[in-house]
Amino acid sequence: MGSLKLYFAGSIRGGRNDAELYARLIEKLQKYGTVLTEHVGSDSKTEELRKELEYNDEYIHKRDMEWLESCDALIAEVTQPSIGVGYEVGRAYAMKKLILCLYRPHEGAKRISAMISGAVNGENFFVKNYQESEIDGIFEEFLSKIK
Ligand SMILES: O=c1[nH]c(=O)n([C@H]2C[C@H](O)[C@@H](COP(=O)(O)O)O2)cc1CO
């Protein structure tokens, strides 16, 4: 396992349609280091997410902002729109973090927000349209940016 600290963002209250995908992405990221937000991929029947759902919102916000401050990179799956994920991306951008937003174009998908696609700068903010089969190469290339 690598030594990076990675913050994975994915929809929770915005809808859990992609939760199993999040779990698979998190598992791949764990090859590179610690995923601080492993619960984002947890099934709601597991102890981990059940505990998460019982924390109060102020606690969750404070904890997540501390994790965000401490991370080497933010990886956000943005296909399922989520206010919380958008907020995390904006806060991370203000912190000048290295950011990758992943978007899966598919039939019925909402268009990606211009606040995300329009923020791409070729320096620390990247957006990738992808299919899951491409993800190994995408992570390898993105995480190689961290010296
Ligand atoms: O219980 C939670 N725990 C938690 O860590 N979050 C964070 C991590 C996710 O990337 C993001 C999801 O936001 P939302 O719930 O608005 O979809 O917010 C969000 C919630 C619930 O809003």
Coordinates of C-alpha atoms and ligand atoms in Angstrom, one line a residue:
M1 CA 0.0 0.0 0.0
G2 CA 1.2 3.5 -0.8
S3 CA 1.3 6.3 1.6
L4 CA -1.0 9.0 0.1
K5 CA -3.9 10.4 2.0
L6 CA -6.9 10.5 -0.4
Y7 CA -10.3 12.0 0.0
F8 CA -13.0 10.2 -2.0
A9 CA -16.2 12.1 -2.5
G10 CA -19.5 10.6 -3.6
S11 CA -23.2 11.2 -3.1
I12 CA -24.8 10.1 0.2
R13 CA -27.9 12.1 0.8
G14 CA -28.0 13.1 -2.9
G15 CA -28.8 9.4 -3.7
R16 CA -27.1 6.1 -3.4
N17 CA -27.5 4.7 -6.9
D18 CA -23.8 4.6 -7.5
A19 CA -22.7 3.4 -4.0
E20 CA -21.4 0.0 -5.3
L21 CA -19.3 1.8 -7.9
Y22 CA -17.9 4.1 -5.2
A23 CA -16.8 1.0 -3.2
R24 CA -15.0 -0.4 -6.2
L25 CA -13.2 2.9 -6.9
I26 CA -12.2 3.2 -3.2
E27 CA -10.8 -0.3 -3.2
K28 CA -8.6 0.7 -6.2
L29 CA -7.5 3.9 -4.5
Q30 CA -6.4 2.0 -1.4
K31 CA -3.5 0.6 -3.5
Y32 CA -2.1 4.2 -3.4
G33 CA -2.7 4.9 0.3
T34 CA -5.4 5.7 2.9
V35 CA -8.8 6.6 1.7
L36 CA -10.0 8.9 4.5
T37 CA -13.7 8.6 3.5
E38 CA -14.0 4.9 3.1
H39 CA -17.6 5.1 4.4
V40 CA -18.8 6.8 1.2
G41 CA -18.7 3.4 -0.5
S42 CA -20.3 1.5 2.4
D43 CA -23.5 -0.4 2.1
S44 CA -26.1 1.1 4.4
K45 CA -26.6 -2.3 6.1
T46 CA -23.0 -2.3 7.3
E47 CA -22.0 -1.1 10.7
E48 CA -19.7 1.6 9.2
L49 CA -22.5 3.5 7.4
R50 CA -25.0 2.9 10.1
K51 CA -22.7 4.6 12.5
E52 CA -22.1 7.4 10.0
L53 CA -25.8 8.0 9.7
E54 CA -26.1 8.5 13.5
Y55 CA -23.4 11.2 13.7
N56 CA -24.7 14.7 13.9
D57 CA -24.2 17.0 10.9
E58 CA -21.9 19.4 12.6
Y59 CA -19.6 16.6 13.6
I60 CA -19.6 15.2 10.1
H61 CA -18.8 18.6 8.5
K62 CA -16.0 19.4 10.9
R63 CA -14.4 15.9 10.5
D64 CA -14.7 16.0 6.7
M65 CA -13.2 19.5 6.5
E66 CA -10.2 18.4 8.6
W67 CA -9.8 15.3 6.4
L68 CA -10.0 17.6 3.3
E69 CA -7.3 19.9 4.7
S70 CA -5.0 16.9 5.4
C71 CA -5.4 15.1 2.1
D72 CA -3.0 14.9 -0.8
A73 CA -5.8 14.8 -3.4
L74 CA -9.5 14.8 -3.8
I75 CA -11.2 12.3 -6.1
A76 CA -14.9 13.0 -6.6
E77 CA -17.4 10.9 -8.5
V78 CA -19.8 13.5 -9.7
T79 CA -22.2 11.6 -12.0
Q80 CA -24.9 11.4 -9.3
P81 CA -25.4 15.1 -8.4
S82 CA -24.8 15.8 -4.7
I83 CA -24.8 19.2 -2.9
G84 CA -22.2 17.8 -0.4
V85 CA -19.8 16.6 -3.1
G86 CA -20.1 20.0 -4.9
Y87 CA -19.3 21.7 -1.6
E88 CA -16.3 19.5 -1.0
V89 CA -15.0 20.1 -4.5
G90 CA -15.4 23.9 -4.0
R91 CA -13.7 23.9 -0.6
A92 CA -10.8 21.7 -1.9
Y93 CA -10.4 24.1 -4.8
A94 CA -10.1 27.1 -2.4
M95 CA -7.5 25.0 -0.5
K96 CA -5.6 24.6 -3.8
K97 CA -5.8 20.8 -3.6
L98 CA -5.2 18.5 -6.4
I99 CA -8.6 17.5 -7.7
L100 CA -10.0 14.9 -10.1
C101 CA -13.7 14.8 -10.8
L102 CA -15.0 11.7 -12.5
Y103 CA -18.1 11.8 -14.7
R104 CA -19.7 8.8 -16.4
P105 CA -21.7 9.9 -19.4
H106 CA -24.6 7.5 -19.9
E107 CA -28.2 7.4 -21.0
G108 CA -30.3 9.3 -18.5
A109 CA -27.3 10.9 -16.7
K110 CA -27.7 14.5 -15.6
R111 CA -25.2 16.8 -17.4
I112 CA -22.2 17.7 -15.4
S113 CA -22.4 21.1 -13.7
A114 CA -20.7 24.0 -15.4
M115 CA -19.3 24.8 -12.0
I116 CA -17.3 21.6 -12.3
S117 CA -16.5 21.3 -16.0
G118 CA -15.8 25.1 -16.2
A119 CA -13.3 25.0 -13.4
V120 CA -10.8 22.8 -15.2
N121 CA -7.4 24.6 -15.3
G122 CA -4.9 21.9 -16.5
E123 CA -2.9 22.5 -13.3
N124 CA -4.6 21.1 -10.2
F125 CA -8.3 20.7 -11.3
F126 CA -9.1 17.9 -13.7
V127 CA -12.4 16.4 -15.0
K128 CA -12.4 13.0 -16.7
N129 CA -15.3 11.5 -18.6
Y130 CA -14.8 7.8 -18.2
Q131 CA -16.1 4.3 -18.3
E132 CA -15.3 2.0 -15.3
S133 CA -13.0 -0.2 -17.5
E134 CA -10.6 2.8 -17.9
I135 CA -10.2 3.6 -14.3
D136 CA -6.9 1.9 -13.5
G137 CA -5.1 4.0 -16.1
I138 CA -6.9 7.2 -15.0
F139 CA -5.9 6.8 -11.4
E140 CA -2.3 5.8 -12.3
E141 CA -1.9 9.0 -14.5
F142 CA -3.6 11.3 -12.0
L143 CA -1.8 10.1 -8.9
S144 CA 1.5 10.2 -10.6
K145 CA 1.1 14.0 -10.5
I146 CA 1.8 13.9 -6.7
K147 CA 5.5 14.2 -6.2
Ligands
LIG1 O1 -23.2 11.4 6.5 C1 -22.4 12.0 5.7 N1 -21.1 11.8 5.8 C2 -20.2 12.4 4.9 O2 -19.0 12.1 5.0 N2 -20.7 13.2 3.9 C3 -19.8 13.8 2.9 C4 -19.0 12.8 2.1 C5 -19.6 12.8 0.8 O3 -18.5 12.9 -0.2 C6 -20.5 13.9 0.7 C7 -22.0 13.5 0.3 O4 -22.8 14.6 0.4 P1 -24.4 14.5 0.3 O5 -24.9 13.8 1.5 O6 -24.9 15.9 0.2 O7 -24.7 13.7 -1.0 O8 -20.5 14.6 2.0 C8 -22.1 13.5 3.8 C9 -22.9 12.9 4.7 C10 -24.4 13.1 4.7 O9 -24.8 14.4 4.0

